[in-house]
Amino acid sequence: MTTMTSPPRPDAGQAKKRSAASKAQLTRRQRLSRLDVKASPYLYIAPFFVLFALIGLFPLIYTFVVSLNDWDILSGAGDWIGLDNYVAELNDPYFWNSLFNTMSIFLLSAIPQLVAAVFIAALLDQNIRAKTFWRMSILIPYIVTPVAVAIIFSSAFGEKYGLINNILTSFNIDPVLWKSEVFPSHFAIATMVNWRWTGYNALILLAAMQAVPRDIYESAALDGAGAVRRFFSMTLPSIRPTMIFVIITATIGGLQIFTEPKLFNPTSANLGGAHREYQTTVLYLWDMAFNRGDFGKASAIAWLLFIIIVGIGMLNFWISRKIASTEVKVISKRRAKKLARYRASTAADTATTATATATATAAAAAPAAAANPAANATTGAPAAPVVDEEKRS
């Protein structure tokens, strides 16, 4: 008789020793492969963060440090004055005038620009001839340098010999003082901005529209939805993330406008008009830094503008999210109402069908019950009298 003996099981200490030995036996290539898997993603994204730290973050922090000092363009760093530069700028009427001009030009340029860009992108999204030609055509104003654009529009909006005033005069309309009054100068500069940036934003929105699946458009068309209904109910909600991106970039660019007001009137290029009619905040910053030589106040202006841009950008993002959440709530309410109506109609149909079935069953069971006394006895109904045939006979 033979007995089977199982081999002894290694204890926990021996298992740990074997795992440690196996780890020690890893080749150099395996170690490098593991290190590559763990560290390579960070190395791939490192150049962006290094460039951002050198070009974006360091100048931002250094500008804040300069804004806390009495810094002159020639003598350099002066005394530490804390937030005095910010207090001085917040009490300066020229700062508030530049901020008003910036916001006015921004509103006159951003809103029509985005509306026109959406409209152009919707047209180019249709099945039209020469699509490539039209898409390249709307991008030509963006390719032209801002200096050339400013020179052309400055001549067109000239007060004495400008093209616009000549056209107005031919219709017996008084010429407009495009470079001496506040609103006309803002309108002229906003026209330059719209002419240059509308096509660029239209191409971005067009790319978003082309990413929308065509099946939903075909389904909506079969359901009877028109082109306008499909655009507002399907296209715009589908490109909402791109719309938010375009709105935020247009906000940043509109609040940092500098080239157009700088070159609009060469005779008063440093001040933004003879009486600062269209002096924007960045132009006021440039005047403070390089004409007056006060880098401390210029840095404070830069930081105030930075805070304003961040605040408006967050407000735009919050409004966009609020609109999106409101639309989602409206859609969910509509779906809930439709589902409730469907359930109510289904319940009514079920009740009607059950009533009809019960009535038909009762009508069919009545003759059978009359012909079958046993069934009546079972159901408790009174049985019909039985007559003996022999007695009757």
C-alpha positions as YAML, in Angstrom:
chain: A
units: angstrom
residues:
- id: 1
  name: MET
  ca: [0.00, 0.00, 0.00]
- id: 2
  name: THR
  ca: [1.44, 3.28, -1.11]
- id: 3
  name: THR
  ca: [0.74, 6.64, 0.44]
- id: 4
  name: MET
  ca: [0.65, 9.95, -1.47]
- id: 5
  name: THR
  ca: [2.47, 12.77, 0.22]
- id: 6
  name: SER
  ca: [1.93, 16.35, -0.96]
- id: 7
  name: PRO
  ca: [4.97, 18.61, -1.23]
- id: 8
  name: PRO
  ca: [5.38, 21.11, 1.56]
- id: 9
  name: ARG
  ca: [3.85, 24.48, 0.91]
- id: 10
  name: PRO
  ca: [6.19, 27.46, 1.04]
- id: 11
  name: ASP
  ca: [5.44, 29.85, 3.84]
- id: 12
  name: ALA
  ca: [4.88, 33.61, 3.45]
- id: 13
  name: GLY
  ca: [8.52, 34.43, 4.10]
- id: 14
  name: GLN
  ca: [9.74, 32.26, 1.26]
- id: 15
  name: ALA
  ca: [7.13, 33.80, -1.11]
- id: 16
  name: LYS
  ca: [8.38, 37.29, -0.29]
- id: 17
  name: LYS
  ca: [11.96, 36.22, -0.86]
- id: 18
  name: ARG
  ca: [11.07, 34.75, -4.26]
- id: 19
  name: SER
  ca: [9.18, 37.93, -5.33]
- id: 20
  name: ALA
  ca: [12.12, 40.06, -4.25]
- id: 21
  name: ALA
  ca: [14.48, 37.82, -6.19]
- id: 22
  name: SER
  ca: [12.27, 38.00, -9.28]
- id: 23
  name: LYS
  ca: [12.24, 41.80, -9.04]
- id: 24
  name: ALA
  ca: [16.00, 41.85, -8.70]
- id: 25
  name: GLN
  ca: [16.31, 39.70, -11.77]
- id: 26
  name: LEU
  ca: [14.49, 42.25, -14.00]
- id: 27
  name: THR
  ca: [16.61, 43.21, -16.92]
- id: 28
  name: ARG
  ca: [17.65, 46.78, -17.63]
- id: 29
  name: ARG
  ca: [15.38, 46.94, -20.66]
- id: 30
  name: GLN
  ca: [12.35, 45.96, -18.59]
- id: 31
  name: ARG
  ca: [13.14, 48.64, -16.02]
- id: 32
  name: LEU
  ca: [13.48, 51.26, -18.74]
- id: 33
  name: SER
  ca: [10.21, 50.09, -20.27]
- id: 34
  name: ARG
  ca: [8.39, 50.53, -16.96]
- id: 35
  name: LEU
  ca: [9.95, 53.95, -16.44]
- id: 36
  name: ASP
  ca: [8.95, 54.95, -19.97]
- id: 37
  name: VAL
  ca: [5.32, 53.98, -19.37]
- id: 38
  name: LYS
  ca: [5.18, 56.00, -16.14]
- id: 39
  name: ALA
  ca: [7.25, 59.07, -17.05]
- id: 40
  name: SER
  ca: [6.73, 59.54, -20.79]
- id: 41
  name: PRO
  ca: [3.26, 61.22, -20.52]
- id: 42
  name: TYR
  ca: [4.72, 63.89, -18.24]
- id: 43
  name: LEU
  ca: [7.64, 64.46, -20.59]
- id: 44
  name: TYR
  ca: [5.27, 64.87, -23.55]
- id: 45
  name: ILE
  ca: [3.30, 67.66, -21.87]
- id: 46
  name: ALA
  ca: [6.29, 69.27, -20.14]
- id: 47
  name: PRO
  ca: [7.23, 71.64, -23.03]
- id: 48
  name: PHE
  ca: [3.86, 73.38, -22.85]
- id: 49
  name: PHE
  ca: [4.10, 73.99, -19.11]
- id: 50
  name: VAL
  ca: [7.72, 75.13, -19.37]
- id: 51
  name: LEU
  ca: [6.86, 77.65, -22.09]
- id: 52
  name: PHE
  ca: [3.76, 78.76, -20.19]
- id: 53
  name: ALA
  ca: [5.85, 79.32, -17.05]
- id: 54
  name: LEU
  ca: [8.46, 81.35, -18.95]
- id: 55
  name: ILE
  ca: [6.21, 83.34, -21.29]
- id: 56
  name: GLY
  ca: [2.91, 83.54, -19.41]
- id: 57
  name: LEU
  ca: [3.23, 82.97, -15.68]
- id: 58
  name: PHE
  ca: [6.54, 84.71, -14.99]
- id: 59
  name: PRO
  ca: [5.62, 87.99, -16.77]
- id: 60
  name: LEU
  ca: [2.28, 87.99, -14.96]
- id: 61
  name: ILE
  ca: [3.91, 87.65, -11.55]
- id: 62
  name: TYR
  ca: [6.68, 90.11, -12.41]
- id: 63
  name: THR
  ca: [4.12, 92.68, -13.61]
- id: 64
  name: PHE
  ca: [2.31, 92.37, -10.29]
- id: 65
  name: VAL
  ca: [5.58, 92.98, -8.43]
- id: 66
  name: VAL
  ca: [6.28, 96.05, -10.59]
- id: 67
  name: SER
  ca: [2.77, 97.38, -9.89]
- id: 68
  name: LEU
  ca: [3.58, 97.47, -6.16]
- id: 69
  name: ASN
  ca: [6.58, 99.77, -6.68]
- id: 70
  name: ASP
  ca: [7.18, 103.33, -7.82]
- id: 71
  name: TRP
  ca: [8.84, 102.08, -10.99]
- id: 72
  name: ASP
  ca: [10.21, 104.55, -13.54]
- id: 73
  name: ILE
  ca: [11.20, 103.69, -17.10]
- id: 74
  name: LEU
  ca: [14.67, 105.27, -16.69]
- id: 75
  name: SER
  ca: [15.58, 104.92, -13.02]
- id: 76
  name: GLY
  ca: [14.04, 101.47, -12.58]
- id: 77
  name: ALA
  ca: [12.63, 100.16, -9.31]
- id: 78
  name: GLY
  ca: [11.83, 102.78, -6.70]
- id: 79
  name: ASP
  ca: [10.16, 102.67, -3.32]
- id: 80
  name: TRP
  ca: [7.69, 100.00, -2.28]
- id: 81
  name: ILE
  ca: [4.29, 101.71, -2.28]
- id: 82
  name: GLY
  ca: [1.93, 98.73, -2.06]
- id: 83
  name: LEU
  ca: [-1.48, 99.24, -3.63]
- id: 84
  name: ASP
  ca: [-1.11, 103.00, -4.14]
- id: 85
  name: ASN
  ca: [-0.86, 102.60, -7.91]
- id: 86
  name: TYR
  ca: [-4.16, 100.72, -7.97]
- id: 87
  name: VAL
  ca: [-5.86, 103.34, -5.81]
- id: 88
  name: ALA
  ca: [-4.51, 106.14, -8.03]
- id: 89
  name: GLU
  ca: [-5.76, 104.47, -11.21]
- id: 90
  name: LEU
  ca: [-9.17, 103.73, -9.77]
- id: 91
  name: ASN
  ca: [-9.48, 107.44, -8.98]
- id: 92
  name: ASP
  ca: [-8.16, 108.54, -12.37]
- id: 93
  name: PRO
  ca: [-10.95, 109.71, -14.78]
- id: 94
  name: TYR
  ca: [-8.76, 108.82, -17.77]
- id: 95
  name: PHE
  ca: [-8.76, 105.16, -16.69]
- id: 96
  name: TRP
  ca: [-12.56, 105.06, -16.50]
- id: 97
  name: ASN
  ca: [-12.80, 106.88, -19.84]
- id: 98
  name: SER
  ca: [-10.55, 104.27, -21.45]
- id: 99
  name: LEU
  ca: [-12.58, 101.47, -19.87]
- id: 100
  name: PHE
  ca: [-15.82, 102.98, -21.20]
- id: 101
  name: ASN
  ca: [-14.33, 103.28, -24.70]
- id: 102
  name: THR
  ca: [-13.09, 99.69, -24.54]
- id: 103
  name: MET
  ca: [-16.47, 98.31, -23.51]
- id: 104
  name: SER
  ca: [-18.30, 100.39, -26.12]
- id: 105
  name: ILE
  ca: [-16.06, 99.24, -28.97]
- id: 106
  name: PHE
  ca: [-16.22, 95.68, -27.65]
- id: 107
  name: LEU
  ca: [-20.03, 95.60, -27.67]
- id: 108
  name: LEU
  ca: [-20.22, 97.24, -31.10]
- id: 109
  name: SER
  ca: [-17.80, 94.68, -32.52]
- id: 110
  name: ALA
  ca: [-18.37, 91.41, -30.65]
- id: 111
  name: ILE
  ca: [-22.15, 91.10, -30.91]
- id: 112
  name: PRO
  ca: [-22.54, 91.86, -34.66]
- id: 113
  name: GLN
  ca: [-19.40, 89.85, -35.34]
- id: 114
  name: LEU
  ca: [-20.71, 86.69, -33.69]
- id: 115
  name: VAL
  ca: [-24.16, 87.02, -35.27]
- id: 116
  name: ALA
  ca: [-22.64, 87.50, -38.74]
- id: 117
  name: ALA
  ca: [-20.20, 84.62, -38.18]
- id: 118
  name: VAL
  ca: [-23.02, 82.22, -37.25]
- id: 119
  name: PHE
  ca: [-25.06, 83.33, -40.28]
- id: 120
  name: ILE
  ca: [-22.12, 82.94, -42.69]
- id: 121
  name: ALA
  ca: [-21.20, 79.56, -41.24]
- id: 122
  name: ALA
  ca: [-24.81, 78.37, -41.66]
- id: 123
  name: LEU
  ca: [-24.77, 79.46, -45.31]
- id: 124
  name: LEU
  ca: [-21.44, 77.75, -46.00]
- id: 125
  name: ASP
  ca: [-22.73, 74.59, -44.34]
- id: 126
  name: GLN
  ca: [-25.35, 74.23, -47.06]
- id: 127
  name: ASN
  ca: [-24.84, 72.37, -50.31]
- id: 128
  name: ILE
  ca: [-23.73, 75.31, -52.48]
- id: 129
  name: ARG
  ca: [-21.41, 75.56, -55.42]
- id: 130
  name: ALA
  ca: [-17.73, 76.52, -55.06]
- id: 131
  name: LYS
  ca: [-17.60, 75.83, -51.33]
- id: 132
  name: THR
  ca: [-13.81, 76.00, -51.18]
- id: 133
  name: PHE
  ca: [-13.74, 79.37, -52.96]
- id: 134
  name: TRP
  ca: [-16.20, 80.97, -50.54]
- id: 135
  name: ARG
  ca: [-14.46, 79.53, -47.49]
- id: 136
  name: MET
  ca: [-11.13, 80.90, -48.65]
- id: 137
  name: SER
  ca: [-12.72, 84.25, -49.51]
- id: 138
  name: ILE
  ca: [-14.05, 84.90, -46.03]
- id: 139
  name: LEU
  ca: [-10.59, 84.22, -44.59]
- id: 140
  name: ILE
  ca: [-8.84, 86.86, -46.72]
- id: 141
  name: PRO
  ca: [-9.56, 89.78, -44.32]
- id: 142
  name: TYR
  ca: [-7.89, 87.84, -41.50]
- id: 143
  name: ILE
  ca: [-4.74, 87.38, -43.60]
- id: 144
  name: VAL
  ca: [-4.37, 91.11, -44.27]
- id: 145
  name: THR
  ca: [-2.13, 92.80, -41.71]
- id: 146
  name: PRO
  ca: [-3.84, 95.02, -39.12]
- id: 147
  name: VAL
  ca: [-1.72, 98.01, -40.20]
- id: 148
  name: ALA
  ca: [-3.02, 97.80, -43.77]
- id: 149
  name: VAL
  ca: [-6.59, 97.41, -42.51]
- id: 150
  name: ALA
  ca: [-6.24, 100.45, -40.25]
- id: 151
  name: ILE
  ca: [-4.80, 102.59, -43.04]
- id: 152
  name: ILE
  ca: [-7.56, 101.61, -45.49]
- id: 153
  name: PHE
  ca: [-10.40, 102.23, -43.04]
- id: 154
  name: SER
  ca: [-8.80, 105.41, -41.72]
- id: 155
  name: SER
  ca: [-8.88, 106.80, -45.24]
- id: 156
  name: ALA
  ca: [-12.42, 105.53, -45.85]
- id: 157
  name: PHE
  ca: [-13.67, 107.17, -42.64]
- id: 158
  name: GLY
  ca: [-11.89, 110.44, -43.24]
- id: 159
  name: GLU
  ca: [-13.86, 113.52, -42.18]
- id: 160
  name: LYS
  ca: [-13.11, 115.71, -45.22]
- id: 161
  name: TYR
  ca: [-12.20, 113.46, -48.12]
- id: 162
  name: GLY
  ca: [-13.26, 110.05, -46.90]
- id: 163
  name: LEU
  ca: [-15.23, 107.65, -49.03]
- id: 164
  name: ILE
  ca: [-18.05, 107.24, -46.50]
- id: 165
  name: ASN
  ca: [-18.64, 110.98, -46.12]
- id: 166
  name: ASN
  ca: [-18.55, 111.47, -49.91]
- id: 167
  name: ILE
  ca: [-21.29, 108.87, -50.28]
- id: 168
  name: LEU
  ca: [-23.34, 110.53, -47.54]
- id: 169
  name: THR
  ca: [-22.92, 113.93, -49.15]
- id: 170
  name: SER
  ca: [-24.15, 112.59, -52.49]
- id: 171
  name: PHE
  ca: [-27.42, 111.70, -50.73]
- id: 172
  name: ASN
  ca: [-27.65, 115.18, -49.15]
- id: 173
  name: ILE
  ca: [-26.69, 113.86, -45.72]
- id: 174
  name: ASP
  ca: [-24.37, 115.85, -43.50]
- id: 175
  name: PRO
  ca: [-20.86, 114.38, -43.16]
- id: 176
  name: VAL
  ca: [-20.08, 112.56, -39.93]
- id: 177
  name: LEU
  ca: [-17.13, 113.50, -37.72]
- id: 178
  name: TRP
  ca: [-15.74, 109.98, -37.55]
- id: 179
  name: LYS
  ca: [-12.54, 110.96, -35.72]
- id: 180
  name: SER
  ca: [-13.81, 113.73, -33.44]
- id: 181
  name: GLU
  ca: [-16.98, 112.33, -31.87]
- id: 182
  name: VAL
  ca: [-17.31, 109.42, -29.49]
- id: 183
  name: PHE
  ca: [-19.92, 107.11, -30.99]
- id: 184
  name: PRO
  ca: [-18.93, 107.57, -34.67]
- id: 185
  name: SER
  ca: [-15.28, 106.81, -33.83]
- id: 186
  name: HIS
  ca: [-16.31, 103.72, -31.88]
- id: 187
  name: PHE
  ca: [-18.48, 102.56, -34.77]
- id: 188
  name: ALA
  ca: [-15.65, 103.04, -37.27]
- id: 189
  name: ILE
  ca: [-13.13, 101.11, -35.17]
- id: 190
  name: ALA
  ca: [-15.69, 98.34, -34.52]
- id: 191
  name: THR
  ca: [-16.22, 98.09, -38.28]
- id: 192
  name: MET
  ca: [-12.51, 97.42, -38.74]
- id: 193
  name: VAL
  ca: [-12.57, 94.71, -36.09]
- id: 194
  name: ASN
  ca: [-15.67, 93.07, -37.58]
- id: 195
  name: TRP
  ca: [-14.25, 93.11, -41.09]
- id: 196
  name: ARG
  ca: [-11.08, 91.35, -39.96]
- id: 197
  name: TRP
  ca: [-12.37, 88.75, -37.50]
- id: 198
  name: THR
  ca: [-15.81, 87.71, -38.75]
- id: 199
  name: GLY
  ca: [-14.49, 85.25, -41.33]
- id: 200
  name: TYR
  ca: [-12.09, 83.66, -38.85]
- id: 201
  name: ASN
  ca: [-14.87, 82.96, -36.35]
- id: 202
  name: ALA
  ca: [-17.17, 81.79, -39.16]
- id: 203
  name: LEU
  ca: [-14.69, 79.07, -40.16]
- id: 204
  name: ILE
  ca: [-14.44, 77.84, -36.56]
- id: 205
  name: LEU
  ca: [-18.22, 77.63, -36.29]
- id: 206
  name: LEU
  ca: [-18.43, 76.00, -39.73]
- id: 207
  name: ALA
  ca: [-16.09, 73.22, -38.57]
- id: 208
  name: ALA
  ca: [-18.37, 72.64, -35.57]
- id: 209
  name: MET
  ca: [-21.48, 72.57, -37.76]
- id: 210
  name: GLN
  ca: [-19.95, 70.00, -40.10]
- id: 211
  name: ALA
  ca: [-19.29, 67.71, -37.14]
- id: 212
  name: VAL
  ca: [-23.03, 67.50, -36.39]
- id: 213
  name: PRO
  ca: [-24.45, 64.16, -37.70]
- id: 214
  name: ARG
  ca: [-26.62, 64.56, -40.78]
- id: 215
  name: ASP
  ca: [-28.98, 61.80, -39.72]
- id: 216
  name: ILE
  ca: [-30.70, 63.99, -37.16]
- id: 217
  name: TYR
  ca: [-31.36, 66.64, -39.82]
- id: 218
  name: GLU
  ca: [-32.92, 64.03, -42.10]
- id: 219
  name: SER
  ca: [-35.07, 62.69, -39.26]
- id: 220
  name: ALA
  ca: [-36.22, 66.21, -38.35]
- id: 221
  name: ALA
  ca: [-37.02, 66.98, -41.99]
- id: 222
  name: LEU
  ca: [-39.11, 63.81, -42.23]
- id: 223
  name: ASP
  ca: [-40.98, 64.88, -39.09]
- id: 224
  name: GLY
  ca: [-41.86, 68.18, -40.78]
- id: 225
  name: ALA
  ca: [-39.32, 70.55, -39.17]
- id: 226
  name: GLY
  ca: [-38.30, 73.44, -41.41]
- id: 227
  name: ALA
  ca: [-34.82, 74.84, -41.99]
- id: 228
  name: VAL
  ca: [-35.20, 77.59, -39.39]
- id: 229
  name: ARG
  ca: [-36.55, 75.18, -36.77]
- id: 230
  name: ARG
  ca: [-33.72, 72.72, -37.45]
- id: 231
  name: PHE
  ca: [-31.15, 75.51, -37.12]
- id: 232
  name: PHE
  ca: [-32.37, 76.86, -33.77]
- id: 233
  name: SER
  ca: [-33.41, 73.51, -32.25]
- id: 234
  name: MET
  ca: [-30.59, 71.28, -33.50]
- id: 235
  name: THR
  ca: [-27.63, 73.20, -34.94]
- id: 236
  name: LEU
  ca: [-27.13, 75.81, -32.24]
- id: 237
  name: PRO
  ca: [-27.46, 73.37, -29.29]
- id: 238
  name: SER
  ca: [-25.03, 70.99, -31.01]
- id: 239
  name: ILE
  ca: [-22.29, 73.64, -31.44]
- id: 240
  name: ARG
  ca: [-22.69, 75.17, -27.97]
- id: 241
  name: PRO
  ca: [-19.12, 74.28, -26.77]
- id: 242
  name: THR
  ca: [-17.64, 75.92, -29.86]
- id: 243
  name: MET
  ca: [-19.87, 78.95, -29.36]
- id: 244
  name: ILE
  ca: [-18.56, 79.31, -25.80]
- id: 245
  name: PHE
  ca: [-14.98, 79.13, -27.11]
- id: 246
  name: VAL
  ca: [-15.63, 81.76, -29.77]
- id: 247
  name: ILE
  ca: [-17.39, 84.07, -27.28]
- id: 248
  name: ILE
  ca: [-14.53, 83.85, -24.77]
- id: 249
  name: THR
  ca: [-11.82, 84.44, -27.39]
- id: 250
  name: ALA
  ca: [-13.78, 87.36, -28.86]
- id: 251
  name: THR
  ca: [-14.12, 88.81, -25.35]
- id: 252
  name: ILE
  ca: [-10.39, 88.57, -24.69]
- id: 253
  name: GLY
  ca: [-9.50, 90.07, -28.06]
- id: 254
  name: GLY
  ca: [-12.11, 92.80, -27.84]
- id: 255
  name: LEU
  ca: [-10.97, 94.00, -24.42]
- id: 256
  name: GLN
  ca: [-7.32, 94.00, -25.51]
- id: 257
  name: ILE
  ca: [-7.86, 96.03, -28.68]
- id: 258
  name: PHE
  ca: [-4.87, 98.25, -29.47]
- id: 259
  name: THR
  ca: [-3.80, 98.36, -33.12]
- id: 260
  name: GLU
  ca: [-7.02, 99.69, -34.63]
- id: 261
  name: PRO
  ca: [-7.44, 102.74, -32.31]
- id: 262
  name: LYS
  ca: [-3.69, 103.35, -32.39]
- id: 263
  name: LEU
  ca: [-3.57, 103.70, -36.19]
- id: 264
  name: PHE
  ca: [-7.07, 105.08, -36.78]
- id: 265
  name: ASN
  ca: [-5.97, 108.74, -36.55]
- id: 266
  name: PRO
  ca: [-2.22, 109.32, -37.04]
- id: 267
  name: THR
  ca: [-2.44, 112.91, -35.80]
- id: 268
  name: SER
  ca: [-3.45, 111.81, -32.29]
- id: 269
  name: ALA
  ca: [-2.20, 108.24, -32.24]
- id: 270
  name: ASN
  ca: [-0.75, 108.41, -28.73]
- id: 271
  name: LEU
  ca: [-3.92, 109.62, -27.04]
- id: 272
  name: GLY
  ca: [-6.69, 107.92, -29.00]
- id: 273
  name: GLY
  ca: [-8.26, 111.09, -30.34]
- id: 274
  name: ALA
  ca: [-7.80, 114.78, -29.64]
- id: 275
  name: HIS
  ca: [-9.89, 114.47, -26.48]
- id: 276
  name: ARG
  ca: [-9.36, 110.72, -25.91]
- id: 277
  name: GLU
  ca: [-12.62, 109.90, -27.69]
- id: 278
  name: TYR
  ca: [-11.56, 106.33, -28.55]
- id: 279
  name: GLN
  ca: [-8.60, 105.72, -26.22]
- id: 280
  name: THR
  ca: [-8.91, 102.10, -25.11]
- id: 281
  name: THR
  ca: [-7.47, 100.65, -21.92]
- id: 282
  name: VAL
  ca: [-4.47, 99.05, -23.64]
- id: 283
  name: LEU
  ca: [-3.76, 102.30, -25.49]
- id: 284
  name: TYR
  ca: [-3.99, 104.16, -22.16]
- id: 285
  name: LEU
  ca: [-1.58, 101.58, -20.67]
- id: 286
  name: TRP
  ca: [0.85, 102.18, -23.54]
- id: 287
  name: ASP
  ca: [0.62, 105.93, -23.06]
- id: 288
  name: MET
  ca: [1.25, 105.59, -19.31]
- id: 289
  name: ALA
  ca: [4.26, 103.32, -19.80]
- id: 290
  name: PHE
  ca: [6.11, 104.83, -22.78]
- id: 291
  name: ASN
  ca: [4.92, 108.46, -22.90]
- id: 292
  name: ARG
  ca: [4.80, 109.19, -19.17]
- id: 293
  name: GLY
  ca: [7.41, 106.59, -18.19]
- id: 294
  name: ASP
  ca: [5.45, 105.30, -15.17]
- id: 295
  name: PHE
  ca: [5.82, 101.51, -15.30]
- id: 296
  name: GLY
  ca: [4.26, 101.06, -11.86]
- id: 297
  name: LYS
  ca: [0.91, 102.54, -12.84]
- id: 298
  name: ALA
  ca: [1.07, 100.84, -16.25]
- id: 299
  name: SER
  ca: [1.50, 97.47, -14.53]
- id: 300
  name: ALA
  ca: [-1.42, 98.27, -12.24]
- id: 301
  name: ILE
  ca: [-3.56, 99.06, -15.31]
- id: 302
  name: ALA
  ca: [-2.49, 95.75, -16.87]
- id: 303
  name: TRP
  ca: [-3.54, 93.83, -13.76]
- id: 304
  name: LEU
  ca: [-6.86, 95.66, -13.49]
- id: 305
  name: LEU
  ca: [-7.56, 94.79, -17.13]
- id: 306
  name: PHE
  ca: [-6.57, 91.18, -16.46]
- id: 307
  name: ILE
  ca: [-9.04, 90.96, -13.57]
- id: 308
  name: ILE
  ca: [-11.80, 92.50, -15.72]
- id: 309
  name: ILE
  ca: [-11.17, 90.05, -18.57]
- id: 310
  name: VAL
  ca: [-11.20, 87.05, -16.22]
- id: 311
  name: GLY
  ca: [-14.41, 88.28, -14.62]
- id: 312
  name: ILE
  ca: [-16.19, 88.83, -17.94]
- id: 313
  name: GLY
  ca: [-14.94, 85.47, -19.23]
- id: 314
  name: MET
  ca: [-16.30, 83.68, -16.18]
- id: 315
  name: LEU
  ca: [-19.58, 85.57, -16.54]
- id: 316
  name: ASN
  ca: [-19.87, 84.48, -20.18]
- id: 317
  name: PHE
  ca: [-19.16, 80.89, -19.19]
- id: 318
  name: TRP
  ca: [-21.73, 81.01, -16.39]
- id: 319
  name: ILE
  ca: [-24.39, 82.50, -18.67]
- id: 320
  name: SER
  ca: [-23.70, 79.84, -21.31]
- id: 321
  name: ARG
  ca: [-23.95, 77.06, -18.74]
- id: 322
  name: LYS
  ca: [-27.12, 78.62, -17.34]
- id: 323
  name: ILE
  ca: [-28.72, 78.75, -20.78]
- id: 324
  name: ALA
  ca: [-27.69, 75.16, -21.43]
- id: 325
  name: SER
  ca: [-29.09, 73.94, -18.11]
- id: 326
  name: THR
  ca: [-32.33, 75.88, -18.71]
- id: 327
  name: GLU
  ca: [-32.71, 74.27, -22.13]
- id: 328
  name: VAL
  ca: [-32.06, 70.85, -20.65]
- id: 329
  name: LYS
  ca: [-34.71, 71.47, -17.98]
- id: 330
  name: VAL
  ca: [-37.22, 72.62, -20.60]
- id: 331
  name: ILE
  ca: [-36.52, 69.57, -22.75]
- id: 332
  name: SER
  ca: [-36.82, 67.23, -19.75]
- id: 333
  name: LYS
  ca: [-40.14, 68.85, -18.76]
- id: 334
  name: ARG
  ca: [-41.45, 68.42, -22.30]
- id: 335
  name: ARG
  ca: [-40.39, 64.79, -22.30]
- id: 336
  name: ALA
  ca: [-42.04, 64.24, -18.89]
- id: 337
  name: LYS
  ca: [-45.29, 65.80, -20.14]
- id: 338
  name: LYS
  ca: [-45.25, 63.68, -23.29]
- id: 339
  name: LEU
  ca: [-44.52, 60.56, -21.24]
- id: 340
  name: ALA
  ca: [-47.36, 61.38, -18.84]
- id: 341
  name: ARG
  ca: [-49.77, 61.90, -21.75]
- id: 342
  name: TYR
  ca: [-48.65, 58.64, -23.32]
- id: 343
  name: ARG
  ca: [-49.10, 56.75, -20.07]
- id: 344
  name: ALA
  ca: [-52.54, 58.31, -19.50]
- id: 345
  name: SER
  ca: [-53.68, 57.41, -23.03]
- id: 346
  name: THR
  ca: [-52.27, 53.90, -22.65]
- id: 347
  name: ALA
  ca: [-54.07, 53.45, -19.32]
- id: 348
  name: ALA
  ca: [-57.34, 54.71, -20.84]
- id: 349
  name: ASP
  ca: [-56.99, 52.36, -23.80]
- id: 350
  name: THR
  ca: [-56.24, 49.45, -21.46]
- id: 351
  name: ALA
  ca: [-59.30, 50.23, -19.31]
- id: 352
  name: THR
  ca: [-61.53, 50.51, -22.36]
- id: 353
  name: THR
  ca: [-60.22, 47.23, -23.73]
- id: 354
  name: ALA
  ca: [-60.74, 45.47, -20.37]
- id: 355
  name: THR
  ca: [-64.30, 46.78, -20.10]
- id: 356
  name: ALA
  ca: [-65.14, 45.66, -23.62]
- id: 357
  name: THR
  ca: [-63.58, 42.25, -23.00]
- id: 358
  name: ALA
  ca: [-65.54, 41.78, -19.77]
- id: 359
  name: THR
  ca: [-68.79, 42.79, -21.46]
- id: 360
  name: ALA
  ca: [-68.22, 40.40, -24.34]
- id: 361
  name: THR
  ca: [-67.33, 37.58, -21.97]
- id: 362
  name: ALA
  ca: [-70.48, 38.12, -19.91]
- id: 363
  name: ALA
  ca: [-72.64, 38.23, -23.02]
- id: 364
  name: ALA
  ca: [-71.10, 35.01, -24.31]
- id: 365
  name: ALA
  ca: [-71.44, 33.23, -20.95]
- id: 366
  name: ALA
  ca: [-75.18, 33.99, -20.46]
- id: 367
  name: PRO
  ca: [-76.61, 31.44, -23.03]
- id: 368
  name: ALA
  ca: [-74.19, 28.77, -21.89]
- id: 369
  name: ALA
  ca: [-75.23, 29.21, -18.27]
- id: 370
  name: ALA
  ca: [-78.92, 28.92, -19.20]
- id: 371
  name: ALA
  ca: [-78.33, 25.69, -21.12]
- id: 372
  name: ASN
  ca: [-76.10, 24.08, -18.43]
- id: 373
  name: PRO
  ca: [-77.80, 23.66, -15.01]
- id: 374
  name: ALA
  ca: [-74.70, 22.18, -13.45]
- id: 375
  name: ALA
  ca: [-72.86, 25.39, -14.21]
- id: 376
  name: ASN
  ca: [-75.67, 27.36, -12.56]
- id: 377
  name: ALA
  ca: [-75.47, 25.15, -9.48]
- id: 378
  name: THR
  ca: [-71.76, 25.69, -9.34]
- id: 379
  name: THR
  ca: [-72.09, 29.42, -9.70]
- id: 380
  name: GLY
  ca: [-74.98, 29.53, -7.16]
- id: 381
  name: ALA
  ca: [-77.67, 30.50, -9.62]
- id: 382
  name: PRO
  ca: [-81.15, 28.88, -9.22]
- id: 383
  name: ALA
  ca: [-81.49, 25.69, -11.32]
- id: 384
  name: ALA
  ca: [-84.27, 25.26, -13.80]
- id: 385
  name: PRO
  ca: [-87.02, 22.70, -12.80]
- id: 386
  name: VAL
  ca: [-86.56, 19.21, -14.27]
- id: 387
  name: VAL
  ca: [-89.71, 17.37, -15.39]
- id: 388
  name: ASP
  ca: [-89.83, 13.59, -15.43]
- id: 389
  name: GLU
  ca: [-90.68, 12.38, -18.89]
- id: 390
  name: GLU
  ca: [-92.41, 9.22, -17.66]
- id: 391
  name: LYS
  ca: [-94.78, 11.15, -15.40]
- id: 392
  name: ARG
  ca: [-95.54, 13.56, -18.19]
- id: 393
  name: SER
  ca: [-96.38, 10.76, -20.44]
...
